JSON list of C-alpha atoms in Angstrom, two decimals:
[
{"chain": "A", "resi": 1, "resn": "MET", "atom": "CA", "xyz": [13.65, 56.38, -22.74]},
{"chain": "A", "resi": 2, "resn": "ASP", "atom": "CA", "xyz": [12.92, 58.87, -20.01]},
{"chain": "A", "resi": 3, "resn": "ALA", "atom": "CA", "xyz": [12.45, 58.02, -16.33]},
{"chain": "A", "resi": 4, "resn": "LEU", "atom": "CA", "xyz": [8.65, 58.20, -16.47]},
{"chain": "A", "resi": 5, "resn": "THR", "atom": "CA", "xyz": [8.42, 55.75, -19.40]},
{"chain": "A", "resi": 6, "resn": "PHE", "atom": "CA", "xyz": [10.92, 53.43, -17.73]},
{"chain": "A", "resi": 7, "resn": "THR", "atom": "CA", "xyz": [8.87, 53.41, -14.49]},
{"chain": "A", "resi": 8, "resn": "ALA", "atom": "CA", "xyz": [5.65, 52.71, -16.39]},
{"chain": "A", "resi": 9, "resn": "GLU", "atom": "CA", "xyz": [7.28, 49.77, -18.23]},
{"chain": "A", "resi": 10, "resn": "ILE", "atom": "CA", "xyz": [8.54, 48.30, -14.95]},
{"chain": "A", "resi": 11, "resn": "PHE", "atom": "CA", "xyz": [5.04, 48.44, -13.45]},
{"chain": "A", "resi": 12, "resn": "LYS", "atom": "CA", "xyz": [3.52, 46.86, -16.56]},
{"chain": "A", "resi": 13, "resn": "ALA", "atom": "CA", "xyz": [6.06, 44.04, -16.47]},
{"chain": "A", "resi": 14, "resn": "ALA", "atom": "CA", "xyz": [5.56, 43.39, -12.75]},
{"chain": "A", "resi": 15, "resn": "ALA", "atom": "CA", "xyz": [1.76, 43.66, -12.67]},
{"chain": "A", "resi": 16, "resn": "TRP", "atom": "CA", "xyz": [0.85, 40.02, -13.49]},
{"chain": "A", "resi": 17, "resn": "PRO", "atom": "CA", "xyz": [3.50, 38.41, -11.28]},
{"chain": "A", "resi": 18, "resn": "ALA", "atom": "CA", "xyz": [2.39, 40.66, -8.41]},
{"chain": "A", "resi": 19, "resn": "VAL", "atom": "CA", "xyz": [-1.25, 39.69, -8.92]},
{"chain": "A", "resi": 20, "resn": "ALA", "atom": "CA", "xyz": [-0.35, 36.00, -9.07]},
{"chain": "A", "resi": 21, "resn": "LEU", "atom": "CA", "xyz": [1.64, 36.28, -5.84]},
{"chain": "A", "resi": 22, "resn": "ALA", "atom": "CA", "xyz": [-1.21, 38.14, -4.12]},
{"chain": "A", "resi": 23, "resn": "VAL", "atom": "CA", "xyz": [-3.74, 35.46, -5.21]},
{"chain": "A", "resi": 24, "resn": "ALA", "atom": "CA", "xyz": [-1.42, 32.69, -4.00]},
{"chain": "A", "resi": 25, "resn": "LEU", "atom": "CA", "xyz": [-1.06, 34.38, -0.61]},
{"chain": "A", "resi": 26, "resn": "VAL", "atom": "CA", "xyz": [-4.80, 34.98, -0.23]},
{"chain": "A", "resi": 27, "resn": "PHE", "atom": "CA", "xyz": [-5.72, 31.40, -1.21]},
{"chain": "A", "resi": 28, "resn": "ARG", "atom": "CA", "xyz": [-2.73, 29.57, 0.28]},
{"chain": "A", "resi": 29, "resn": "SER", "atom": "CA", "xyz": [-4.80, 27.21, 2.47]},
{"chain": "A", "resi": 30, "resn": "GLN", "atom": "CA", "xyz": [-6.96, 26.19, -0.49]},
{"chain": "A", "resi": 31, "resn": "LEU", "atom": "CA", "xyz": [-3.85, 25.73, -2.66]},
{"chain": "A", "resi": 32, "resn": "ARG", "atom": "CA", "xyz": [-2.31, 23.46, 0.00]},
{"chain": "A", "resi": 33, "resn": "ALA", "atom": "CA", "xyz": [-5.47, 21.33, 0.04]},
{"chain": "A", "resi": 34, "resn": "LEU", "atom": "CA", "xyz": [-5.38, 21.12, -3.75]},
{"chain": "A", "resi": 35, "resn": "MET", "atom": "CA", "xyz": [-1.71, 20.11, -3.74]},
{"chain": "A", "resi": 36, "resn": "ALA", "atom": "CA", "xyz": [-2.49, 17.33, -1.25]},
{"chain": "A", "resi": 37, "resn": "ARG", "atom": "CA", "xyz": [-4.98, 15.82, -3.72]},
{"chain": "A", "resi": 38, "resn": "LEU", "atom": "CA", "xyz": [-2.61, 15.78, -6.68]},
{"chain": "A", "resi": 39, "resn": "SER", "atom": "CA", "xyz": [-1.82, 12.25, -7.78]},
{"chain": "A", "resi": 40, "resn": "ARG", "atom": "CA", "xyz": [1.16, 12.82, -10.05]},
{"chain": "A", "resi": 41, "resn": "GLY", "atom": "CA", "xyz": [3.96, 15.30, -10.14]},
{"chain": "A", "resi": 42, "resn": "ARG", "atom": "CA", "xyz": [7.30, 16.32, -8.79]},
{"chain": "A", "resi": 43, "resn": "VAL", "atom": "CA", "xyz": [8.34, 19.23, -6.64]},
{"chain": "A", "resi": 44, "resn": "GLY", "atom": "CA", "xyz": [11.99, 18.99, -5.74]},
{"chain": "A", "resi": 45, "resn": "PRO", "atom": "CA", "xyz": [12.69, 15.46, -4.54]},
{"chain": "A", "resi": 46, "resn": "ALA", "atom": "CA", "xyz": [9.07, 14.67, -3.61]},
{"chain": "A", "resi": 47, "resn": "GLU", "atom": "CA", "xyz": [7.13, 12.27, -5.78]},
{"chain": "A", "resi": 48, "resn": "PHE", "atom": "CA", "xyz": [3.36, 12.71, -5.50]},
{"chain": "A", "resi": 49, "resn": "GLU", "atom": "CA", "xyz": [2.41, 9.55, -7.35]},
{"chain": "A", "resi": 50, "resn": "PHE", "atom": "CA", "xyz": [4.49, 7.22, -5.20]},
{"chain": "A", "resi": 51, "resn": "GLU", "atom": "CA", "xyz": [3.24, 8.68, -1.94]},
{"chain": "A", "resi": 52, "resn": "GLN", "atom": "CA", "xyz": [-0.37, 8.93, -3.14]},
{"chain": "A", "resi": 53, "resn": "GLN", "atom": "CA", "xyz": [-0.40, 5.24, -4.10]},
{"chain": "A", "resi": 54, "resn": "LEU", "atom": "CA", "xyz": [1.07, 4.25, -0.75]},
{"chain": "A", "resi": 55, "resn": "GLN", "atom": "CA", "xyz": [-1.55, 6.26, 1.11]},
{"chain": "A", "resi": 56, "resn": "SER", "atom": "CA", "xyz": [-4.25, 4.55, -0.93]},
{"chain": "A", "resi": 57, "resn": "LEU", "atom": "CA", "xyz": [-2.82, 1.10, -0.18]},
{"chain": "A", "resi": 58, "resn": "ALA", "atom": "CA", "xyz": [-2.46, 1.82, 3.52]},
{"chain": "A", "resi": 59, "resn": "ALA", "atom": "CA", "xyz": [-6.01, 3.19, 3.72]},
{"chain": "A", "resi": 60, "resn": "ARG", "atom": "CA", "xyz": [-7.43, 0.01, 2.20]},
{"chain": "A", "resi": 61, "resn": "LEU", "atom": "CA", "xyz": [-5.47, -2.20, 4.61]},
{"chain": "A", "resi": 62, "resn": "PRO", "atom": "CA", "xyz": [-6.20, -0.98, 8.15]},
{"chain": "A", "resi": 63, "resn": "GLN", "atom": "CA", "xyz": [-4.78, -4.18, 9.65]},
{"chain": "A", "resi": 64, "resn": "ALA", "atom": "CA", "xyz": [-1.27, -3.19, 8.57]},
{"chain": "A", "resi": 65, "resn": "GLY", "atom": "CA", "xyz": [0.10, -2.17, 11.94]},
{"chain": "A", "resi": 66, "resn": "PRO", "atom": "CA", "xyz": [3.52, -0.82, 12.73]},
{"chain": "A", "resi": 67, "resn": "ALA", "atom": "CA", "xyz": [6.47, -3.09, 12.13]},
{"chain": "A", "resi": 68, "resn": "ALA", "atom": "CA", "xyz": [8.45, -4.41, 15.06]},
{"chain": "A", "resi": 69, "resn": "PRO", "atom": "CA", "xyz": [11.47, -2.18, 15.82]},
{"chain": "A", "resi": 70, "resn": "ASP", "atom": "CA", "xyz": [14.06, -4.64, 14.55]},
{"chain": "A", "resi": 71, "resn": "ALA", "atom": "CA", "xyz": [11.90, -6.34, 11.93]},
{"chain": "A", "resi": 72, "resn": "ALA", "atom": "CA", "xyz": [11.63, -3.68, 9.24]},
{"chain": "A", "resi": 73, "resn": "LEU", "atom": "CA", "xyz": [14.72, -4.59, 7.29]},
{"chain": "A", "resi": 74, "resn": "GLY", "atom": "CA", "xyz": [16.61, -6.92, 9.56]},
{"chain": "A", "resi": 75, "resn": "ARG", "atom": "CA", "xyz": [18.69, -4.04, 10.95]},
{"chain": "A", "resi": 76, "resn": "PRO", "atom": "CA", "xyz": [18.53, -2.46, 14.41]},
{"chain": "A", "resi": 77, "resn": "GLY", "atom": "CA", "xyz": [16.57, 0.76, 14.25]},
{"chain": "A", "resi": 78, "resn": "ALA", "atom": "CA", "xyz": [15.46, 0.12, 10.68]},
{"chain": "A", "resi": 79, "resn": "SER", "atom": "CA", "xyz": [11.83, 0.91, 11.44]},
{"chain": "A", "resi": 80, "resn": "ALA", "atom": "CA", "xyz": [12.83, 4.46, 12.36]},
{"chain": "A", "resi": 81, "resn": "LEU", "atom": "CA", "xyz": [12.49, 7.07, 9.66]},
{"chain": "A", "resi": 82, "resn": "PRO", "atom": "CA", "xyz": [15.19, 6.54, 7.03]},
{"chain": "A", "resi": 83, "resn": "ALA", "atom": "CA", "xyz": [18.03, 8.97, 6.53]},
{"chain": "A", "resi": 84, "resn": "ALA", "atom": "CA", "xyz": [18.07, 11.13, 3.43]},
{"chain": "A", "resi": 85, "resn": "GLY", "atom": "CA", "xyz": [19.23, 9.08, 0.46]},
{"chain": "A", "resi": 86, "resn": "ALA", "atom": "CA", "xyz": [18.35, 5.78, 2.12]},
{"chain": "A", "resi": 87, "resn": "ALA", "atom": "CA", "xyz": [14.73, 5.74, 0.96]},
{"chain": "A", "resi": 88, "resn": "ARG", "atom": "CA", "xyz": [15.30, 3.83, -2.28]},
{"chain": "A", "resi": 89, "resn": "LYS", "atom": "CA", "xyz": [17.64, 1.40, -0.55]},
{"chain": "A", "resi": 90, "resn": "ASP", "atom": "CA", "xyz": [15.08, 0.65, 2.18]},
{"chain": "A", "resi": 91, "resn": "ILE", "atom": "CA", "xyz": [12.30, 0.13, -0.38]},
{"chain": "A", "resi": 92, "resn": "LEU", "atom": "CA", "xyz": [14.45, -2.22, -2.44]},
{"chain": "A", "resi": 93, "resn": "ALA", "atom": "CA", "xyz": [15.53, -4.14, 0.68]},
{"chain": "A", "resi": 94, "resn": "ALA", "atom": "CA", "xyz": [11.92, -4.54, 1.86]},
{"chain": "A", "resi": 95, "resn": "TRP", "atom": "CA", "xyz": [10.94, -5.81, -1.59]},
{"chain": "A", "resi": 96, "resn": "ALA", "atom": "CA", "xyz": [13.84, -8.29, -1.61]},
{"chain": "A", "resi": 97, "resn": "CYS", "atom": "CA", "xyz": [12.62, -9.78, 1.69]},
{"chain": "A", "resi": 98, "resn": "LEU", "atom": "CA", "xyz": [9.05, -9.92, 0.37]},
{"chain": "A", "resi": 99, "resn": "GLU", "atom": "CA", "xyz": [10.16, -11.54, -2.86]},
{"chain": "A", "resi": 100, "resn": "GLN", "atom": "CA", "xyz": [12.08, -14.18, -0.92]},
{"chain": "A", "resi": 101, "resn": "ALA", "atom": "CA", "xyz": [8.95, -15.02, 1.10]},
{"chain": "A", "resi": 102, "resn": "ALA", "atom": "CA", "xyz": [6.88, -15.08, -2.11]},
{"chain": "A", "resi": 103, "resn": "ARG", "atom": "CA", "xyz": [8.99, -17.87, -3.58]},
{"chain": "A", "resi": 104, "resn": "THR", "atom": "CA", "xyz": [7.37, -20.35, -1.23]},
{"chain": "A", "resi": 105, "resn": "GLY", "atom": "CA", "xyz": [4.37, -18.53, 0.19]},
{"chain": "A", "resi": 106, "resn": "MET", "atom": "CA", "xyz": [2.67, -17.00, -2.84]},
{"chain": "A", "resi": 107, "resn": "GLN", "atom": "CA", "xyz": [0.06, -19.75, -3.16]},
{"chain": "A", "resi": 108, "resn": "HIS", "atom": "CA", "xyz": [-1.22, -18.93, 0.35]},
{"chain": "A", "resi": 109, "resn": "LEU", "atom": "CA", "xyz": [-2.20, -15.34, -0.51]},
{"chain": "A", "resi": 110, "resn": "SER", "atom": "CA", "xyz": [-5.75, -14.12, -0.76]},
{"chain": "A", "resi": 111, "resn": "PRO", "atom": "CA", "xyz": [-6.80, -12.29, -3.95]},
{"chain": "A", "resi": 112, "resn": "ARG", "atom": "CA", "xyz": [-6.60, -9.01, -2.02]},
{"chain": "A", "resi": 113, "resn": "ASP", "atom": "CA", "xyz": [-3.03, -9.78, -0.95]},
{"chain": "A", "resi": 114, "resn": "MET", "atom": "CA", "xyz": [-2.12, -10.68, -4.53]},
{"chain": "A", "resi": 115, "resn": "VAL", "atom": "CA", "xyz": [-3.27, -7.22, -5.61]},
{"chain": "A", "resi": 116, "resn": "LEU", "atom": "CA", "xyz": [-1.20, -5.68, -2.81]},
{"chain": "A", "resi": 117, "resn": "TYR", "atom": "CA", "xyz": [1.83, -7.73, -3.90]},
{"chain": "A", "resi": 118, "resn": "ARG", "atom": "CA", "xyz": [1.51, -6.47, -7.48]},
{"chain": "A", "resi": 119, "resn": "GLN", "atom": "CA", "xyz": [1.05, -2.87, -6.37]},
{"chain": "A", "resi": 120, "resn": "LEU", "atom": "CA", "xyz": [4.04, -3.03, -4.04]},
{"chain": "A", "resi": 121, "resn": "GLY", "atom": "CA", "xyz": [6.02, -4.46, -6.95]},
{"chain": "A", "resi": 122, "resn": "ALA", "atom": "CA", "xyz": [4.99, -1.57, -9.18]},
{"chain": "A", "resi": 123, "resn": "LEU", "atom": "CA", "xyz": [6.07, 0.91, -6.51]},
{"chain": "A", "resi": 124, "resn": "ARG", "atom": "CA", "xyz": [9.37, -0.96, -6.14]},
{"chain": "A", "resi": 125, "resn": "ASP", "atom": "CA", "xyz": [9.84, -0.64, -9.91]},
{"chain": "A", "resi": 126, "resn": "GLN", "atom": "CA", "xyz": [9.41, 3.12, -9.60]},
{"chain": "A", "resi": 127, "resn": "ALA", "atom": "CA", "xyz": [12.07, 3.23, -6.88]},
{"chain": "A", "resi": 128, "resn": "GLN", "atom": "CA", "xyz": [14.42, 0.97, -8.86]},
{"chain": "A", "resi": 129, "resn": "HIS", "atom": "CA", "xyz": [14.16, 2.70, -12.22]},
{"chain": "A", "resi": 130, "resn": "ASN", "atom": "CA", "xyz": [13.84, 6.32, -11.14]},
{"chain": "A", "resi": 131, "resn": "PRO", "atom": "CA", "xyz": [17.13, 7.40, -9.57]},
{"chain": "A", "resi": 132, "resn": "GLY", "atom": "CA", "xyz": [15.65, 10.81, -8.76]},
{"chain": "A", "resi": 133, "resn": "LEU", "atom": "CA", "xyz": [12.94, 9.30, -6.56]},
{"chain": "A", "resi": 134, "resn": "GLU", "atom": "CA", "xyz": [13.30, 10.32, -2.94]},
{"chain": "A", "resi": 135, "resn": "PRO", "atom": "CA", "xyz": [9.91, 9.76, -1.30]},
{"chain": "A", "resi": 136, "resn": "ALA", "atom": "CA", "xyz": [9.14, 11.18, 2.10]},
{"chain": "A", "resi": 137, "resn": "ALA", "atom": "CA", "xyz": [10.39, 9.19, 5.07]},
{"chain": "A", "resi": 138, "resn": "GLU", "atom": "CA", "xyz": [6.84, 8.44, 6.17]},
{"chain": "A", "resi": 139, "resn": "ALA", "atom": "CA", "xyz": [6.06, 6.95, 2.73]},
{"chain": "A", "resi": 140, "resn": "VAL", "atom": "CA", "xyz": [9.09, 4.69, 3.01]},
{"chain": "A", "resi": 141, "resn": "ARG", "atom": "CA", "xyz": [8.01, 3.56, 6.45]},
{"chain": "A", "resi": 142, "resn": "THR", "atom": "CA", "xyz": [4.51, 2.82, 5.10]},
{"chain": "A", "resi": 143, "resn": "TYR", "atom": "CA", "xyz": [5.97, 0.79, 2.21]},
{"chain": "A", "resi": 144, "resn": "VAL", "atom": "CA", "xyz": [8.15, -1.23, 4.59]},
{"chain": "A", "resi": 145, "resn": "GLN", "atom": "CA", "xyz": [5.21, -1.86, 6.93]},
{"chain": "A", "resi": 146, "resn": "LEU", "atom": "CA", "xyz": [2.95, -3.00, 4.10]},
{"chain": "A", "resi": 147, "resn": "ALA", "atom": "CA", "xyz": [5.68, -5.27, 2.71]},
{"chain": "A", "resi": 148, "resn": "ARG", "atom": "CA", "xyz": [6.41, -6.75, 6.16]},
{"chain": "A", "resi": 149, "resn": "GLY", "atom": "CA", "xyz": [2.73, -7.35, 6.85]},
{"chain": "A", "resi": 150, "resn": "LEU", "atom": "CA", "xyz": [2.31, -9.17, 3.55]},
{"chain": "A", "resi": 151, "resn": "GLN", "atom": "CA", "xyz": [5.49, -11.15, 4.18]},
{"chain": "A", "resi": 152, "resn": "ALA", "atom": "CA", "xyz": [4.19, -12.21, 7.59]},
{"chain": "A", "resi": 153, "resn": "ARG", "atom": "CA", "xyz": [0.90, -13.36, 6.05]},
{"chain": "A", "resi": 154, "resn": "MET", "atom": "CA", "xyz": [2.83, -15.42, 3.49]},
{"chain": "A", "resi": 155, "resn": "GLU", "atom": "CA", "xyz": [4.90, -17.03, 6.21]},
{"chain": "A", "resi": 156, "resn": "ARG", "atom": "CA", "xyz": [1.84, -17.76, 8.38]},
{"chain": "A", "resi": 157, "resn": "GLY", "atom": "CA", "xyz": [0.05, -19.30, 5.40]},
{"chain": "A", "resi": 158, "resn": "ARG", "atom": "CA", "xyz": [3.08, -21.43, 4.59]},
{"chain": "A", "resi": 159, "resn": "GLY", "atom": "CA", "xyz": [3.26, -22.64, 8.21]},
{"chain": "A", "resi": 160, "resn": "ALA", "atom": "CA", "xyz": [-0.46, -23.45, 8.30]},
{"chain": "A", "resi": 161, "resn": "GLY", "atom": "CA", "xyz": [-0.46, -25.15, 4.91]}
]
């Protein structure tokens, strides 16, 4: 193979990857918007489905305000963004507190809160059974806030009933 043939083969092999890279660079803002709408997938440690479902839950429940600084998981500073690797642990701890409140307060939930309880349980199952799940810190905070809000409603209903 002479130098001219070798050069031509290199250009032929690199043509499609170069075009794909150029298209990605030209349309990067549109690609970012498309990636934000994906509902399932994995890129590195990020889980689209988990975070998408949490965003949907939070959007439907505007009354879910921020948790008190020491109330998130019963630890000082627990409402702050979790450290890397602590996401699953914080989700499981928030669910454990919610499950404890549900033992005596479940009958006081509205149908909407029952749906939220089931959906939070499904998300907890994802965290429990998928060791590779490391959702974004903001998603963990949203999960904890939703769980704490539901727990508070259970406890208020139990006190009123």
